[in-house]
Amino acid sequence: MPSTVYFIDLRATIKRSLVRKLDELIEAVGLAATVKPGGLTAIKLHFGEKGNTAFIRPVFARRFVEAVKAAGGHPFLTDANTLYVGTRSDAPGHLVTATENGFAYSVVGAPLIIADGLRGHSAVAVPVDLPECKEAWIGAEVVQADSLVSLSHFKGHELAGFGGAIKNLGMGAASRRGKLFMHSNITPSIDPKRCISCGRCIERCPVGAIKFVRRGVDEPAPKGTKNHEVKASKDPAKCIGCGDCILACPKEAIQIGWDAQIPDFLRRMVAYTKGVLAGKQESAVHFSFLTQISPACDCYPFNDAPMVADIGILASTDVVAIDQASVDLVNKAPGLPGTELKHAHAPGEDKFLDIYPKVDWQIQLEYAQEIGLGRRDYNLVKI
């Protein structure tokens, strides 16, 4: 039987504001039934990198906090630390960034707790028993919570094709060890012929794996380059595979083995989603915000123009169905001109494949369904 995905559009009136419609969506999906009275409820969301403005608005987060409290639960907002250089790689910086982005207690009405501790090492090994991994290292505070509310800002993603509920949980709730494992097969290489020596990749690398070298002096000059040219070069032994350098490069000089590495990455991410939801399948609910649908992750200190107009907010107890419905709604929408979209502007064309032609985003949905996380077929119910 198809799963149910509830949907509200963004039309509003003086008697029925978007906030009120969100309350109706929360009630329709049955959030209250997933909350353990007297228990702790983790509200997992992305607080946004400093400089990014596409993340879910704090005023919306507060509605979920109030709904959990009304059901007798004790909510806290949470996310795990990042691998990359930025303002959220440790708990102090993460909390400061979240507060600066509007997620203060006075606004959201709940405490903020970083899921994997001070430096990303507070984790629990959750058995998943899959070919990709036997256990998933998940942020301890998410594992120890009694119930889970997932709030995802739906958008494009350079390694996953799109980022939705599956990525919000599988990657977003993983500890540093878990994130390193998921990225461990990603090995970017730099094409010196395309490199313009701008240094952006060096600035973004969190482990100092990239540096400038003089061709023919520090290392041999490859065919097509000249001796003494200064080009970026990567040390494979230091690289952690986070992929930040790929999007940073303005000339697409940094590439990975898309056909082999991306499928493995996506399956590992899905395996970790299973770890996050272990023991919580009946006590988890998912919401997807199809607003400011930017082409790349909210982890960057900027957000590019949205590729389609704002669509609405979805809710489901099925993590697979909500992502499938989100993809479908975006692809059915007309693409906006003057954005990262190159060709797929017509309704029905694949927006994500247009921007990331080497990333088969369907892999994450196919594998998630295969291992029993949910169903790809769904009924969309408009509230």
Short mmCIF file of C-alpha atoms in Angstrom, two decimals:
data_model
loop_
_atom_site.label_atom_id
_atom_site.label_comp_id
_atom_site.label_asym_id
_atom_site.label_seq_id
_atom_site.Cartn_x
_atom_site.Cartn_y
_atom_site.Cartn_z
CA MET A 1 0.00 0.00 0.00
CA PRO A 2 1.41 3.44 -0.91
CA SER A 3 2.57 5.64 1.94
CA THR A 4 0.76 8.88 2.74
CA VAL A 5 2.54 12.19 2.27
CA TYR A 6 0.73 15.29 3.48
CA PHE A 7 1.25 18.63 1.77
CA ILE A 8 0.51 22.31 2.32
CA ASP A 9 1.15 24.94 -0.31
CA LEU A 10 2.28 28.45 0.58
CA ARG A 11 -0.96 30.29 -0.13
CA ALA A 12 -2.29 32.04 2.96
CA THR A 13 -5.06 34.38 4.10
CA ILE A 14 -5.66 36.61 7.09
CA LYS A 15 -7.63 33.77 8.71
CA ARG A 16 -5.28 30.96 7.68
CA SER A 17 -1.64 31.99 7.86
CA LEU A 18 1.22 29.71 6.84
CA VAL A 19 2.03 29.15 10.51
CA ARG A 20 -1.55 28.00 11.13
CA LYS A 21 -1.39 25.74 8.08
CA LEU A 22 1.82 24.26 9.45
CA ASP A 23 0.02 23.47 12.70
CA GLU A 24 -2.66 21.68 10.64
CA LEU A 25 0.05 19.70 8.82
CA ILE A 26 1.64 18.70 12.12
CA GLU A 27 -1.72 17.46 13.37
CA ALA A 28 -2.58 15.63 10.14
CA VAL A 29 0.62 13.57 10.06
CA GLY A 30 0.15 12.55 13.68
CA LEU A 31 3.26 14.01 15.29
CA ALA A 32 1.68 13.76 18.74
CA ALA A 33 1.36 9.98 18.42
CA THR A 34 5.14 9.63 17.93
CA VAL A 35 6.00 11.54 21.11
CA LYS A 36 6.62 9.60 24.32
CA PRO A 37 4.96 11.50 27.21
CA GLY A 38 7.70 12.63 29.56
CA GLY A 39 10.36 11.53 27.07
CA LEU A 40 13.01 13.44 25.14
CA THR A 41 12.29 14.36 21.52
CA ALA A 42 15.15 15.25 19.18
CA ILE A 43 14.17 17.79 16.55
CA LYS A 44 16.86 17.22 13.92
CA LEU A 45 17.46 20.11 11.56
CA HIS A 46 20.26 22.08 9.90
CA PHE A 47 21.02 25.38 11.64
CA GLY A 48 22.63 26.81 8.49
CA GLU A 49 26.23 27.79 7.93
CA LYS A 50 27.16 31.38 8.74
CA GLY A 51 26.36 33.43 5.62
CA ASN A 52 23.72 30.99 4.36
CA THR A 53 20.07 32.11 4.50
CA ALA A 54 18.20 29.19 2.89
CA PHE A 55 17.78 27.09 6.06
CA ILE A 56 14.41 26.55 7.76
CA ARG A 57 13.23 29.65 9.60
CA PRO A 58 13.37 29.53 13.40
CA VAL A 59 9.72 30.65 13.65
CA PHE A 60 8.75 27.37 11.98
CA ALA A 61 11.02 25.35 14.27
CA ARG A 62 9.15 26.81 17.23
CA ARG A 63 5.86 25.32 15.99
CA PHE A 64 7.37 21.85 16.25
CA VAL A 65 8.74 22.60 19.70
CA GLU A 66 5.29 23.67 20.86
CA ALA A 67 3.65 20.62 19.27
CA VAL A 68 6.03 18.25 21.08
CA LYS A 69 5.42 20.04 24.38
CA ALA A 70 1.65 19.83 23.84
CA ALA A 71 2.01 16.06 23.38
CA GLY A 72 3.84 15.76 26.70
CA GLY A 73 7.39 15.52 25.37
CA HIS A 74 10.54 17.46 26.17
CA PRO A 75 12.01 18.74 22.87
CA PHE A 76 15.52 19.82 21.99
CA LEU A 77 16.90 21.05 18.67
CA THR A 78 19.94 19.19 17.42
CA ASP A 79 22.45 18.66 14.62
CA ALA A 80 25.87 17.02 14.45
CA ASN A 81 29.18 18.75 13.79
CA THR A 82 30.69 19.03 10.31
CA LEU A 83 33.85 17.68 8.71
CA TYR A 84 34.64 20.75 6.65
CA VAL A 85 36.16 24.11 7.51
CA GLY A 86 33.39 26.41 8.67
CA THR A 87 31.61 27.66 11.75
CA ARG A 88 29.99 24.36 12.77
CA SER A 89 32.91 21.93 13.07
CA ASP A 90 32.81 21.94 16.88
CA ALA A 91 30.04 22.43 19.41
CA PRO A 92 30.92 25.97 20.59
CA GLY A 93 31.12 27.35 17.05
CA HIS A 94 28.05 25.36 16.05
CA LEU A 95 25.98 26.80 18.89
CA VAL A 96 27.17 30.35 18.22
CA THR A 97 26.26 30.00 14.54
CA ALA A 98 22.84 28.56 15.37
CA THR A 99 22.14 31.43 17.75
CA GLU A 100 23.29 34.03 15.23
CA ASN A 101 21.00 32.42 12.65
CA GLY A 102 18.04 32.91 14.97
CA PHE A 103 17.78 29.63 16.88
CA ALA A 104 18.08 31.18 20.34
CA TYR A 105 16.01 29.73 23.19
CA SER A 106 13.99 32.94 23.36
CA VAL A 107 12.93 32.35 19.75
CA VAL A 108 12.48 28.58 19.45
CA GLY A 109 11.56 27.74 23.03
CA ALA A 110 13.84 24.71 23.35
CA PRO A 111 17.50 24.07 24.18
CA LEU A 112 20.07 23.38 21.47
CA ILE A 113 22.20 20.27 21.94
CA ILE A 114 24.92 19.25 19.50
CA ALA A 115 24.33 15.58 18.79
CA ASP A 116 27.93 14.37 18.72
CA GLY A 117 29.49 16.49 21.45
CA LEU A 118 32.33 18.96 21.68
CA ARG A 119 34.45 17.80 18.74
CA GLY A 120 32.22 15.23 17.05
CA HIS A 121 33.41 12.19 19.01
CA SER A 122 30.35 11.55 21.19
CA ALA A 123 28.79 8.66 19.29
CA VAL A 124 27.04 5.32 19.62
CA ALA A 125 27.72 2.36 17.33
CA VAL A 126 24.28 1.26 16.14
CA PRO A 127 24.06 -2.20 14.47
CA VAL A 128 22.75 -2.04 10.89
CA ASP A 129 24.19 -5.30 9.45
CA LEU A 130 24.37 -4.20 5.81
CA PRO A 131 27.02 -4.88 3.14
CA GLU A 132 28.21 -1.26 3.41
CA CYS A 133 28.77 -1.44 7.16
CA LYS A 134 27.86 -3.60 10.13
CA GLU A 135 27.39 -0.62 12.43
CA ALA A 136 26.74 3.09 12.06
CA TRP A 137 28.35 5.69 14.30
CA ILE A 138 25.52 8.06 15.17
CA GLY A 139 25.56 11.17 17.36
CA ALA A 140 24.85 9.94 20.88
CA GLU A 141 22.15 12.49 21.71
CA VAL A 142 20.04 11.42 18.72
CA VAL A 143 20.38 7.74 19.61
CA GLN A 144 19.45 8.36 23.23
CA ALA A 145 16.36 10.44 22.38
CA ASP A 146 13.00 8.70 22.78
CA SER A 147 11.50 10.10 19.58
CA LEU A 148 12.60 12.01 16.51
CA VAL A 149 11.23 14.86 14.42
CA SER A 150 13.20 15.41 11.21
CA LEU A 151 13.02 18.86 9.60
CA SER A 152 14.70 18.96 6.19
CA HIS A 153 15.31 21.88 3.89
CA PHE A 154 15.01 20.24 0.48
CA LYS A 155 17.64 21.32 -2.06
CA GLY A 156 20.23 20.09 -4.54
CA HIS A 157 23.47 18.47 -3.40
CA GLU A 158 26.75 18.04 -5.23
CA LEU A 159 27.39 14.45 -4.06
CA ALA A 160 23.86 13.15 -3.43
CA GLY A 161 21.98 14.89 -6.25
CA PHE A 162 19.49 16.20 -3.72
CA GLY A 163 19.46 16.62 0.03
CA GLY A 164 16.25 15.68 1.82
CA ALA A 165 15.09 13.63 4.79
CA ILE A 166 17.44 10.70 4.12
CA LYS A 167 20.49 12.93 3.98
CA ASN A 168 19.34 15.04 6.92
CA LEU A 169 19.41 11.90 9.05
CA GLY A 170 22.04 9.64 7.50
CA MET A 171 24.71 12.29 7.03
CA GLY A 172 23.40 14.99 9.33
CA ALA A 173 23.09 12.87 12.48
CA ALA A 174 26.30 10.91 11.95
CA SER A 175 29.27 11.56 14.19
CA ARG A 176 32.62 12.66 12.82
CA ARG A 177 33.70 9.02 12.58
CA GLY A 178 30.53 8.21 10.65
CA LYS A 179 30.95 11.12 8.26
CA LEU A 180 34.55 10.11 7.60
CA PHE A 181 33.42 6.58 6.79
CA MET A 182 30.75 7.74 4.35
CA HIS A 183 33.23 10.00 2.55
CA SER A 184 36.18 7.61 2.69
CA ASN A 185 35.71 6.35 -0.88
CA ILE A 186 35.54 9.89 -2.32
CA THR A 187 38.96 10.72 -3.77
CA PRO A 188 38.98 13.97 -5.78
CA SER A 189 41.76 14.62 -8.25
CA ILE A 190 42.89 17.96 -9.69
CA ASP A 191 43.33 18.51 -13.42
CA PRO A 192 46.30 20.91 -13.70
CA LYS A 193 45.25 21.93 -17.22
CA ARG A 194 42.01 23.39 -15.87
CA CYS A 195 43.41 24.76 -12.61
CA ILE A 196 43.74 28.57 -12.61
CA SER A 197 45.58 28.71 -9.27
CA CYS A 198 42.86 30.73 -7.56
CA GLY A 199 43.37 28.96 -4.22
CA ARG A 200 39.69 28.49 -3.40
CA CYS A 201 40.10 24.74 -2.94
CA ILE A 202 42.97 25.34 -0.52
CA GLU A 203 40.80 27.68 1.55
CA ARG A 204 37.97 25.12 1.78
CA CYS A 205 40.04 22.02 2.59
CA PRO A 206 39.60 21.20 6.30
CA VAL A 207 42.76 19.09 6.61
CA GLY A 208 45.31 20.96 4.50
CA ALA A 209 45.41 18.24 1.85
CA ILE A 210 45.73 20.74 -1.03
CA LYS A 211 48.63 23.07 -1.65
CA PHE A 212 50.25 25.00 -4.47
CA VAL A 213 53.21 23.33 -6.20
CA ARG A 214 55.55 24.40 -8.97
CA ARG A 215 55.25 22.01 -11.89
CA GLY A 216 58.56 20.51 -12.86
CA VAL A 217 60.12 21.60 -9.56
CA ASP A 218 58.05 20.30 -6.63
CA GLU A 219 56.60 17.49 -8.75
CA PRO A 220 56.75 16.41 -12.42
CA ALA A 221 54.98 18.58 -14.97
CA PRO A 222 52.17 16.54 -16.60
CA LYS A 223 51.67 16.65 -20.33
CA GLY A 224 49.93 19.86 -21.31
CA THR A 225 51.44 21.95 -18.51
CA LYS A 226 54.59 24.01 -18.37
CA ASN A 227 57.50 23.84 -16.00
CA HIS A 228 57.36 26.29 -13.08
CA GLU A 229 53.59 26.79 -13.42
CA VAL A 230 52.01 27.09 -9.97
CA LYS A 231 49.07 24.72 -9.68
CA ALA A 232 47.01 23.17 -6.90
CA SER A 233 47.94 19.62 -5.93
CA LYS A 234 46.25 17.19 -3.51
CA ASP A 235 47.84 14.78 -1.06
CA PRO A 236 45.71 11.58 -1.20
CA ALA A 237 47.02 10.47 2.19
CA LYS A 238 45.55 13.56 3.88
CA CYS A 239 42.29 13.81 1.92
CA ILE A 240 39.16 12.85 3.92
CA GLY A 241 36.85 12.87 0.89
CA CYS A 242 34.47 15.57 2.12
CA GLY A 243 34.12 16.95 -1.43
CA ASP A 244 34.15 20.62 -0.43
CA CYS A 245 36.87 21.38 -2.97
CA ILE A 246 34.68 20.17 -5.86
CA LEU A 247 32.09 22.90 -5.54
CA ALA A 248 34.70 25.51 -4.57
CA CYS A 249 36.49 25.18 -7.92
CA PRO A 250 35.18 27.71 -10.49
CA LYS A 251 36.63 25.76 -13.44
CA GLU A 252 35.51 22.20 -12.60
CA ALA A 253 39.16 21.22 -12.35
CA ILE A 254 38.47 18.89 -9.42
CA GLN A 255 36.64 15.66 -10.21
CA ILE A 256 36.01 12.25 -8.69
CA GLY A 257 35.25 8.82 -10.13
CA TRP A 258 31.53 9.55 -10.31
CA ASP A 259 30.42 6.16 -11.68
CA ALA A 260 32.14 4.13 -8.96
CA GLN A 261 32.42 6.42 -5.96
CA ILE A 262 29.02 8.14 -5.85
CA PRO A 263 26.89 4.94 -5.72
CA ASP A 264 28.96 3.66 -2.79
CA PHE A 265 28.68 7.02 -1.03
CA LEU A 266 24.90 7.08 -1.43
CA ARG A 267 24.43 3.53 -0.19
CA ARG A 268 26.57 4.26 2.86
CA MET A 269 24.48 7.34 3.59
CA VAL A 270 21.30 5.28 3.39
CA ALA A 271 22.84 2.64 5.66
CA TYR A 272 23.47 5.37 8.21
CA THR A 273 19.87 6.53 7.91
CA LYS A 274 18.87 3.02 8.96
CA GLY A 275 21.12 3.46 11.99
CA VAL A 276 19.48 6.75 12.95
CA LEU A 277 15.98 5.28 12.66
CA ALA A 278 16.83 2.02 14.44
CA GLY A 279 14.31 1.59 17.24
CA LYS A 280 12.49 4.76 16.17
CA GLN A 281 10.49 3.70 13.10
CA GLU A 282 7.26 4.12 15.08
CA SER A 283 8.44 7.23 16.92
CA ALA A 284 9.81 9.31 14.03
CA VAL A 285 8.11 11.78 11.72
CA HIS A 286 9.57 13.74 8.82
CA PHE A 287 8.92 17.20 7.40
CA SER A 288 10.38 18.59 4.17
CA PHE A 289 10.45 22.32 3.43
CA LEU A 290 10.37 22.96 -0.31
CA THR A 291 11.34 26.61 0.05
CA GLN A 292 14.37 28.46 -1.31
CA ILE A 293 15.24 25.30 -3.20
CA SER A 294 18.88 26.12 -3.79
CA PRO A 295 21.17 23.99 -5.99
CA ALA A 296 23.67 23.13 -3.25
CA CYS A 297 23.94 22.20 0.41
CA ASP A 298 23.21 24.62 3.27
CA CYS A 299 26.70 23.81 4.55
CA TYR A 300 28.20 26.51 2.35
CA PRO A 301 28.50 30.10 3.61
CA PHE A 302 26.16 31.26 0.84
CA ASN A 303 23.10 30.04 -1.03
CA ASP A 304 22.61 30.46 -4.76
CA ALA A 305 19.33 31.51 -6.36
CA PRO A 306 16.57 28.88 -6.04
CA MET A 307 16.11 26.75 -9.16
CA VAL A 308 12.30 26.66 -8.88
CA ALA A 309 9.76 28.79 -7.03
CA ASP A 310 8.80 27.89 -3.47
CA ILE A 311 6.39 24.94 -3.42
CA GLY A 312 5.28 24.13 0.12
CA ILE A 313 5.89 21.83 3.08
CA LEU A 314 5.50 18.03 3.19
CA ALA A 315 5.05 15.62 6.09
CA SER A 316 5.13 11.83 6.39
CA THR A 317 6.11 9.01 8.69
CA ASP A 318 7.86 7.41 5.68
CA VAL A 319 11.37 8.80 5.10
CA VAL A 320 11.54 7.38 1.56
CA ALA A 321 8.12 8.54 0.39
CA ILE A 322 8.66 12.11 1.55
CA ASP A 323 11.93 12.37 -0.40
CA GLN A 324 10.34 10.84 -3.51
CA ALA A 325 7.41 13.26 -3.29
CA SER A 326 9.79 16.19 -2.80
CA VAL A 327 11.82 15.25 -5.88
CA ASP A 328 8.67 14.82 -7.93
CA LEU A 329 7.23 18.19 -6.94
CA VAL A 330 10.46 20.01 -7.76
CA ASN A 331 10.82 18.29 -11.12
CA LYS A 332 7.18 19.01 -12.02
CA ALA A 333 7.72 22.72 -11.38
CA PRO A 334 8.97 25.10 -14.09
CA GLY A 335 12.62 26.01 -13.67
CA LEU A 336 13.54 29.62 -12.98
CA PRO A 337 15.69 31.55 -15.46
CA GLY A 338 18.99 33.02 -14.37
CA THR A 339 19.78 30.14 -12.02
CA GLU A 340 22.18 27.21 -11.96
CA LEU A 341 19.77 25.28 -14.21
CA LYS A 342 21.26 24.81 -17.66
CA HIS A 343 18.56 23.10 -19.72
CA ALA A 344 15.83 21.53 -17.54
CA HIS A 345 13.50 24.51 -17.29
CA ALA A 346 10.35 22.78 -18.56
CA PRO A 347 7.94 21.16 -16.07
CA GLY A 348 8.70 17.45 -15.76
CA GLU A 349 12.39 17.71 -16.62
CA ASP A 350 14.94 16.46 -14.08
CA LYS A 351 16.32 19.55 -12.36
CA PHE A 352 18.81 17.67 -10.21
CA LEU A 353 20.32 15.65 -13.05
CA ASP A 354 20.61 18.86 -15.06
CA ILE A 355 22.80 20.47 -12.40
CA TYR A 356 24.65 17.29 -11.38
CA PRO A 357 24.61 15.09 -14.50
CA LYS A 358 27.06 12.56 -13.04
CA VAL A 359 25.05 11.91 -9.86
CA ASP A 360 22.25 9.34 -10.03
CA TRP A 361 20.07 10.60 -7.18
CA GLN A 362 17.67 7.67 -7.56
CA ILE A 363 20.21 5.34 -5.96
CA GLN A 364 19.47 6.62 -2.47
CA LEU A 365 15.72 6.08 -2.90
CA GLU A 366 16.11 2.66 -4.52
CA TYR A 367 18.42 1.40 -1.81
CA ALA A 368 16.39 2.91 1.03
CA GLN A 369 13.32 1.06 -0.23
CA GLU A 370 15.34 -2.14 -0.72
CA ILE A 371 16.48 -2.25 2.91
CA GLY A 372 13.02 -1.50 4.25
CA LEU A 373 13.21 2.15 5.27
CA GLY A 374 10.02 2.98 3.38
CA ARG A 375 8.29 3.02 0.00
CA ARG A 376 8.75 5.12 -3.12
CA ASP A 377 5.07 4.98 -4.06
CA TYR A 378 2.87 7.42 -2.19
CA ASN A 379 -0.44 9.23 -2.06
CA LEU A 380 -0.12 13.01 -1.83
CA VAL A 381 -2.81 14.48 0.43
CA LYS A 382 -3.20 18.24 0.33
CA ILE A 383 -4.24 19.85 3.61
#
